[in-house]
PDB file of C-alpha atoms in Angstrom:
ATOM      1  CA  ALA A   1    -227.978  45.458 -25.532  1.00  0.00           C
ATOM      2  CA  SER A   2    -223.672  45.559 -25.861  1.00  0.00           C
ATOM      3  CA  GLY A   3    -224.216  49.050 -25.855  1.00  0.00           C
ATOM      4  CA  ALA A   4    -225.596  49.321 -22.808  1.00  0.00           C
ATOM      5  CA  ALA A   5    -223.947  47.147 -21.203  1.00  0.00           C
ATOM      6  CA  ALA A   6    -220.611  48.449 -22.045  1.00  0.00           C
ATOM      7  CA  ASP A   7    -221.756  52.157 -20.765  1.00  0.00           C
ATOM      8  CA  LEU A   8    -222.567  50.572 -17.291  1.00  0.00           C
ATOM      9  CA  HIS A   9    -219.439  49.158 -17.533  1.00  0.00           C
ATOM     10  CA  ASP A  10    -218.038  51.909 -18.486  1.00  0.00           C
ATOM     11  CA  GLN A  11    -219.485  55.194 -16.336  1.00  0.00           C
ATOM     12  CA  THR A  12    -221.994  53.757 -13.297  1.00  0.00           C
ATOM     13  CA  LEU A  13    -219.891  50.548 -12.195  1.00  0.00           C
ATOM     14  CA  SER A  14    -216.279  52.646 -12.625  1.00  0.00           C
ATOM     15  CA  ASP A  15    -218.205  55.819 -10.268  1.00  0.00           C
ATOM     16  CA  LEU A  16    -219.346  53.114  -8.061  1.00  0.00           C
ATOM     17  CA  ARG A  17    -215.791  51.198  -7.477  1.00  0.00           C
ATOM     18  CA  GLU A  18    -214.188  54.880  -6.785  1.00  0.00           C
ATOM     19  CA  LEU A  19    -216.915  55.460  -4.134  1.00  0.00           C
ATOM     20  CA  ALA A  20    -216.909  52.383  -2.772  1.00  0.00           C
ATOM     21  CA  ARG A  21    -212.680  52.438  -2.450  1.00  0.00           C
ATOM     22  CA  LEU A  22    -213.232  56.246  -0.965  1.00  0.00           C
ATOM     23  CA  ALA A  23    -215.833  54.885   1.806  1.00  0.00           C
ATOM     24  CA  ARG A  24    -213.695  52.115   2.663  1.00  0.00           C
ATOM     25  CA  ARG A  25    -210.226  54.444   3.107  1.00  0.00           C
ATOM     26  CA  LEU A  26    -212.360  56.441   4.814  1.00  0.00           C
ATOM     27  CA  PHE A  27    -213.466  53.444   7.270  1.00  0.00           C
ATOM     28  CA  GLU A  28    -210.168  51.877   7.571  1.00  0.00           C
ATOM     29  CA  LYS A  29    -208.914  55.041   9.820  1.00  0.00           C
ATOM     30  CA  PRO A  30    -208.055  54.538  12.927  1.00  0.00           C
ATOM     31  CA  GLU A  31    -210.855  54.880  15.824  1.00  0.00           C
ATOM     32  CA  ASP A  32    -210.224  58.328  17.662  1.00  0.00           C
ATOM     33  CA  ALA A  33    -210.238  59.588  14.118  1.00  0.00           C
ATOM     34  CA  MET A  34    -214.322  59.483  13.671  1.00  0.00           C
ATOM     35  CA  THR A  35    -216.892  59.446  15.068  1.00  0.00           C
ATOM     36  CA  GLN A  36    -218.966  55.769  16.032  1.00  0.00           C
ATOM     37  CA  GLU A  37    -221.658  57.861  14.341  1.00  0.00           C
ATOM     38  CA  VAL A  38    -220.002  58.446  11.156  1.00  0.00           C
ATOM     39  CA  ARG A  39    -218.019  54.753  11.313  1.00  0.00           C
ATOM     40  CA  ASN A  40    -221.254  53.526  11.350  1.00  0.00           C
ATOM     41  CA  GLY A  41    -222.668  55.404   8.608  1.00  0.00           C
ATOM     42  CA  LEU A  42    -219.724  54.953   6.099  1.00  0.00           C
ATOM     43  CA  ALA A  43    -220.732  50.855   6.693  1.00  0.00           C
ATOM     44  CA  LYS A  44    -223.651  51.071   5.941  1.00  0.00           C
ATOM     45  CA  LEU A  45    -222.379  53.313   2.834  1.00  0.00           C
ATOM     46  CA  ILE A  46    -219.797  50.403   1.708  1.00  0.00           C
ATOM     47  CA  PHE A  47    -221.983  47.774   2.221  1.00  0.00           C
ATOM     48  CA  GLY A  48    -225.037  49.502   0.141  1.00  0.00           C
ATOM     49  CA  LEU A  49    -222.192  50.110  -2.629  1.00  0.00           C
ATOM     50  CA  GLU A  50    -220.953  46.685  -2.767  1.00  0.00           C
ATOM     51  CA  THR A  51    -224.849  45.472  -3.342  1.00  0.00           C
ATOM     52  CA  ALA A  52    -225.363  48.692  -6.030  1.00  0.00           C
ATOM     53  CA  MET A  53    -221.816  47.125  -7.706  1.00  0.00           C
ATOM     54  CA  ASP A  54    -222.973  43.490  -7.758  1.00  0.00           C
ATOM     55  CA  GLU A  55    -226.698  44.546  -9.181  1.00  0.00           C
ATOM     56  CA  VAL A  56    -225.024  46.632 -11.584  1.00  0.00           C
ATOM     57  CA  ARG A  57    -222.437  43.623 -12.414  1.00  0.00           C
ATOM     58  CA  ARG A  58    -226.143  41.156 -13.121  1.00  0.00           C
ATOM     59  CA  ALA A  59    -227.268  43.866 -15.306  1.00  0.00           C
ATOM     60  CA  MET A  60    -224.444  43.869 -17.565  1.00  0.00           C
ATOM     61  CA  GLU A  61    -225.164  40.010 -18.106  1.00  0.00           C
ATOM     62  CA  ASN A  62    -229.003  40.050 -18.644  1.00  0.00           C
ATOM     63  CA  LEU A  63    -228.009  42.665 -21.327  1.00  0.00           C
ATOM     64  CA  SER A  64    -225.370  40.856 -23.030  1.00  0.00           C
ATOM     65  CA  PRO A  65    -223.890  38.210 -21.444  1.00  0.00           C
ATOM     66  CA  SER A  66    -220.506  37.954 -21.265  1.00  0.00           C
ATOM     67  CA  ALA A  67    -219.743  33.929 -22.540  1.00  0.00           C
ATOM     68  CA  LEU A  68    -221.718  35.403 -25.863  1.00  0.00           C
ATOM     69  CA  ASP A  69    -219.781  38.171 -26.573  1.00  0.00           C
ATOM     70  CA  THR A  70    -215.995  36.575 -25.875  1.00  0.00           C
ATOM     71  CA  LEU A  71    -216.859  33.076 -26.625  1.00  0.00           C
ATOM     72  CA  GLY A  72    -219.708  33.096 -29.772  1.00  0.00           C
ATOM     73  CA  LEU A  73    -222.911  31.144 -29.406  1.00  0.00           C
ATOM     74  CA  ILE A  74    -222.220  27.509 -29.494  1.00  0.00           C
ATOM     75  CA  PRO A  75    -219.636  27.609 -26.885  1.00  0.00           C
ATOM     76  CA  ALA A  76    -221.550  30.208 -24.991  1.00  0.00           C
ATOM     77  CA  ILE A  77    -224.255  27.670 -24.712  1.00  0.00           C
ATOM     78  CA  GLU A  78    -221.793  24.592 -23.900  1.00  0.00           C
ATOM     79  CA  SER A  79    -220.561  26.903 -21.015  1.00  0.00           C
ATOM     80  CA  CYS A  80    -224.551  28.297 -19.898  1.00  0.00           C
ATOM     81  CA  LEU A  81    -225.295  23.931 -19.557  1.00  0.00           C
ATOM     82  CA  ALA A  82    -221.726  23.784 -17.531  1.00  0.00           C
ATOM     83  CA  ARG A  83    -223.139  26.419 -15.142  1.00  0.00           C
ATOM     84  CA  ALA A  84    -226.666  25.123 -14.947  1.00  0.00           C
ATOM     85  CA  SER A  85    -225.343  21.636 -13.578  1.00  0.00           C
ATOM     86  CA  GLN A  86    -223.001  23.788 -11.256  1.00  0.00           C
ATOM     87  CA  SER A  87    -225.667  25.944 -10.088  1.00  0.00           C
ATOM     88  CA  CYS A  88    -227.722  23.306  -8.316  1.00  0.00           C
ATOM     89  CA  GLU A  89    -227.789  21.181  -5.069  1.00  0.00           C
ATOM     90  CA  ARG A  90    -227.538  17.901  -6.778  1.00  0.00           C
ATOM     91  CA  PRO A  91    -225.301  19.323 -10.222  1.00  0.00           C
ATOM     92  CA  PHE A  92    -226.283  16.706 -12.871  1.00  0.00           C
ATOM     93  CA  LEU A  93    -223.806  15.243 -15.701  1.00  0.00           C
ATOM     94  CA  THR A  94    -223.971  16.355 -18.554  1.00  0.00           C
ATOM     95  CA  ARG A  95    -223.235  15.903 -22.409  1.00  0.00           C
ATOM     96  CA  PHE A  96    -222.998  18.614 -25.175  1.00  0.00           C
ATOM     97  CA  ALA A  97    -222.864  17.619 -28.747  1.00  0.00           C
ATOM     98  CA  CYS A  98    -222.608  19.540 -32.123  1.00  0.00           C
ATOM     99  CA  PRO A  99    -221.880  17.321 -34.964  1.00  0.00           C
ATOM    100  CA  ALA A 100    -221.244  19.468 -37.363  1.00  0.00           C
ATOM    101  CA  LYS A 101    -218.867  22.417 -38.370  1.00  0.00           C
ATOM    102  CA  ILE A 102    -221.579  25.842 -37.425  1.00  0.00           C
ATOM    103  CA  ASP A 103    -218.757  28.395 -37.336  1.00  0.00           C
ATOM    104  CA  ASP A 104    -220.368  29.908 -39.689  1.00  0.00           C
ATOM    105  CA  LEU A 105    -223.484  31.060 -38.676  1.00  0.00           C
ATOM    106  CA  GLU A 106    -225.589  34.114 -40.093  1.00  0.00           C
ATOM    107  CA  LEU A 107    -227.445  35.463 -37.054  1.00  0.00           C
ATOM    108  CA  THR A 108    -226.853  38.874 -35.682  1.00  0.00           C
ATOM    109  CA  GLU A 109    -226.431  39.476 -32.876  1.00  0.00           C
ATOM    110  CA  THR A 110    -229.949  39.959 -31.317  1.00  0.00           C
ATOM    111  CA  GLU A 111    -230.631  36.606 -33.156  1.00  0.00           C
ATOM    112  CA  GLN A 112    -227.787  34.805 -31.241  1.00  0.00           C
ATOM    113  CA  LEU A 113    -228.679  36.902 -27.803  1.00  0.00           C
ATOM    114  CA  LEU A 114    -232.244  35.347 -28.238  1.00  0.00           C
ATOM    115  CA  VAL A 115    -231.230  31.927 -28.713  1.00  0.00           C
ATOM    116  CA  TYR A 116    -228.733  31.966 -25.870  1.00  0.00           C
ATOM    117  CA  ARG A 117    -231.508  33.417 -23.521  1.00  0.00           C
ATOM    118  CA  ILE A 118    -234.352  30.456 -24.492  1.00  0.00           C
ATOM    119  CA  VAL A 119    -231.154  27.871 -23.851  1.00  0.00           C
ATOM    120  CA  GLN A 120    -230.614  29.282 -20.354  1.00  0.00           C
ATOM    121  CA  GLU A 121    -234.333  29.372 -19.754  1.00  0.00           C
ATOM    122  CA  ALA A 122    -234.377  26.213 -20.764  1.00  0.00           C
ATOM    123  CA  LEU A 123    -231.642  25.143 -18.605  1.00  0.00           C
ATOM    124  CA  ASN A 124    -233.116  27.251 -15.358  1.00  0.00           C
ATOM    125  CA  ASN A 125    -236.173  25.091 -15.904  1.00  0.00           C
ATOM    126  CA  ILE A 126    -234.162  22.224 -15.413  1.00  0.00           C
ATOM    127  CA  SER A 127    -232.158  23.639 -12.226  1.00  0.00           C
ATOM    128  CA  LYS A 128    -235.401  24.632 -10.904  1.00  0.00           C
ATOM    129  CA  HIS A 129    -237.848  21.186 -11.263  1.00  0.00           C
ATOM    130  CA  ALA A 130    -237.665  18.672 -12.894  1.00  0.00           C
ATOM    131  CA  SER A 131    -234.245  16.604 -10.267  1.00  0.00           C
ATOM    132  CA  ALA A 132    -232.876  15.711 -13.727  1.00  0.00           C
ATOM    133  CA  ARG A 133    -228.935  13.736 -13.228  1.00  0.00           C
ATOM    134  CA  PHE A 134    -228.279  14.553 -16.616  1.00  0.00           C
ATOM    135  CA  VAL A 135    -228.658  16.828 -19.493  1.00  0.00           C
ATOM    136  CA  GLU A 136    -227.545  16.874 -22.404  1.00  0.00           C
ATOM    137  CA  ILE A 137    -228.055  19.451 -25.784  1.00  0.00           C
ATOM    138  CA  VAL A 138    -227.386  18.514 -29.028  1.00  0.00           C
ATOM    139  CA  ILE A 139    -226.519  21.553 -31.810  1.00  0.00           C
ATOM    140  CA  ILE A 140    -227.535  20.023 -35.421  1.00  0.00           C
ATOM    141  CA  ARG A 141    -227.500  22.894 -38.548  1.00  0.00           C
ATOM    142  CA  ASP A 142    -229.454  20.872 -41.207  1.00  0.00           C
ATOM    143  CA  SER A 143    -230.802  21.574 -44.996  1.00  0.00           C
ATOM    144  CA  ASP A 144    -233.907  23.376 -42.471  1.00  0.00           C
ATOM    145  CA  GLY A 145    -231.348  25.760 -40.265  1.00  0.00           C
ATOM    146  CA  LEU A 146    -230.925  25.302 -36.610  1.00  0.00           C
ATOM    147  CA  LEU A 147    -232.047  22.568 -34.385  1.00  0.00           C
ATOM    148  CA  ILE A 148    -231.170  23.040 -30.653  1.00  0.00           C
ATOM    149  CA  ARG A 149    -232.047  20.009 -28.343  1.00  0.00           C
ATOM    150  CA  VAL A 150    -232.138  19.867 -25.139  1.00  0.00           C
ATOM    151  CA  SER A 151    -232.848  16.733 -23.059  1.00  0.00           C
ATOM    152  CA  ASP A 152    -233.114  15.623 -19.479  1.00  0.00           C
ATOM    153  CA  ASP A 153    -234.072  12.719 -17.907  1.00  0.00           C
ATOM    154  CA  GLY A 154    -235.582  14.716 -14.672  1.00  0.00           C
ATOM    155  CA  ARG A 155    -239.339  13.847 -13.431  1.00  0.00           C
ATOM    156  CA  GLY A 156    -241.132  15.742 -16.844  1.00  0.00           C
ATOM    157  CA  MET A 157    -243.913  18.131 -16.872  1.00  0.00           C
ATOM    158  CA  THR A 158    -246.699  17.940 -14.638  1.00  0.00           C
ATOM    159  CA  VAL A 159    -249.510  20.496 -14.140  1.00  0.00           C
ATOM    160  CA  SER A 160    -248.345  22.095 -10.995  1.00  0.00           C
ATOM    161  CA  ASP A 161    -244.967  22.486 -13.155  1.00  0.00           C
ATOM    162  CA  ASP A 162    -246.755  24.264 -15.613  1.00  0.00           C
ATOM    163  CA  LEU A 163    -248.251  26.816 -13.893  1.00  0.00           C
ATOM    164  CA  ARG A 164    -244.439  27.336 -12.031  1.00  0.00           C
ATOM    165  CA  ARG A 165    -242.911  27.531 -15.001  1.00  0.00           C
ATOM    166  CA  ALA A 166    -245.380  28.653 -17.075  1.00  0.00           C
ATOM    167  CA  ARG A 167    -243.890  33.165 -17.058  1.00  0.00           C
ATOM    168  CA  GLY A 168    -240.519  31.341 -18.636  1.00  0.00           C
ATOM    169  CA  ILE A 169    -242.609  29.584 -20.693  1.00  0.00           C
ATOM    170  CA  ASP A 170    -244.186  32.228 -22.382  1.00  0.00           C
ATOM    171  CA  ASN A 171    -240.524  34.312 -22.464  1.00  0.00           C
ATOM    172  CA  MET A 172    -239.042  31.507 -24.199  1.00  0.00           C
ATOM    173  CA  ARG A 173    -242.313  31.656 -26.463  1.00  0.00           C
ATOM    174  CA  TYR A 174    -242.269  34.559 -26.948  1.00  0.00           C
ATOM    175  CA  ARG A 175    -238.457  35.089 -27.860  1.00  0.00           C
ATOM    176  CA  ALA A 176    -238.567  31.914 -30.234  1.00  0.00           C
ATOM    177  CA  ARG A 177    -241.357  34.395 -32.431  1.00  0.00           C
ATOM    178  CA  LEU A 178    -239.276  36.862 -32.500  1.00  0.00           C
ATOM    179  CA  ILE A 179    -236.831  35.826 -34.518  1.00  0.00           C
ATOM    180  CA  GLY A 180    -239.070  33.435 -36.863  1.00  0.00           C
ATOM    181  CA  ALA A 181    -237.881  30.090 -34.412  1.00  0.00           C
ATOM    182  CA  GLU A 182    -239.811  27.066 -33.746  1.00  0.00           C
ATOM    183  CA  LEU A 183    -240.443  26.229 -30.113  1.00  0.00           C
ATOM    184  CA  THR A 184    -242.033  22.284 -29.181  1.00  0.00           C
ATOM    185  CA  TRP A 185    -241.913  20.691 -25.650  1.00  0.00           C
ATOM    186  CA  LEU A 186    -241.398  17.048 -26.079  1.00  0.00           C
ATOM    187  CA  ARG A 187    -241.500  14.204 -23.908  1.00  0.00           C
ATOM    188  CA  ALA A 188    -238.747  12.249 -23.933  1.00  0.00           C
ATOM    189  CA  THR A 189    -238.910   8.731 -25.933  1.00  0.00           C
ATOM    190  CA  GLY A 190    -238.710   5.448 -23.108  1.00  0.00           C
ATOM    191  CA  ARG A 191    -237.683   7.584 -20.195  1.00  0.00           C
ATOM    192  CA  ARG A 192    -238.240   9.962 -17.611  1.00  0.00           C
ATOM    193  CA  GLY A 193    -237.541  13.468 -18.363  1.00  0.00           C
ATOM    194  CA  THR A 194    -238.344  16.394 -20.824  1.00  0.00           C
ATOM    195  CA  VAL A 195    -236.855  17.656 -24.572  1.00  0.00           C
ATOM    196  CA  VAL A 196    -237.082  21.050 -25.184  1.00  0.00           C
ATOM    197  CA  GLU A 197    -236.304  21.574 -29.293  1.00  0.00           C
ATOM    198  CA  LEU A 198    -236.054  25.407 -30.824  1.00  0.00           C
ATOM    199  CA  ARG A 199    -235.751  24.836 -34.453  1.00  0.00           C
ATOM    200  CA  LEU A 200    -234.178  28.569 -36.123  1.00  0.00           C
ATOM    201  CA  PRO A 201    -234.306  28.540 -40.173  1.00  0.00           C
ATOM    202  CA  ILE A 202    -231.477  29.855 -41.540  1.00  0.00           C
TER     203      ILE A 202
END
């Protein structure tokens, strides 16, 4: 995935950027240097190129999240939590806790990517459906492996919510199976909300 993202950055995005610069230079020539038809065509070309560049950037992020590559798994999850809050119409309060030092996790790139995607999808579900005011992520390393708990104080999961979230939940379960992880959904104890727990044997 990281190799494909690098190819998109080094080749495709670079080519698109150069074409966009050329089109803009032509577009900015004096009015009398081109017909209105050509000018309109260039305007459409610039818009199309810039749209394609945005799509390439999104594809790169999907293939290999920049935060994961740059920061590592644990900081990338913390960063994902902050971004999820800011993406909501009403940002929720957040808490991130990682009590033990777990920098020495022996996870492959694939395992790190799939763990990150599972947490990301849990946060996406909260942002879209939960109307939460507070979201917490706790990461614990114990004798059984790695436990990541994502908790929110939102409205919890109803049948209709389950239907709307079905595809995302199926993706989470599929990714967990790929790395031999256990994924469970729990109702928050003593309050509204949902708890998602991911346990990965190490």
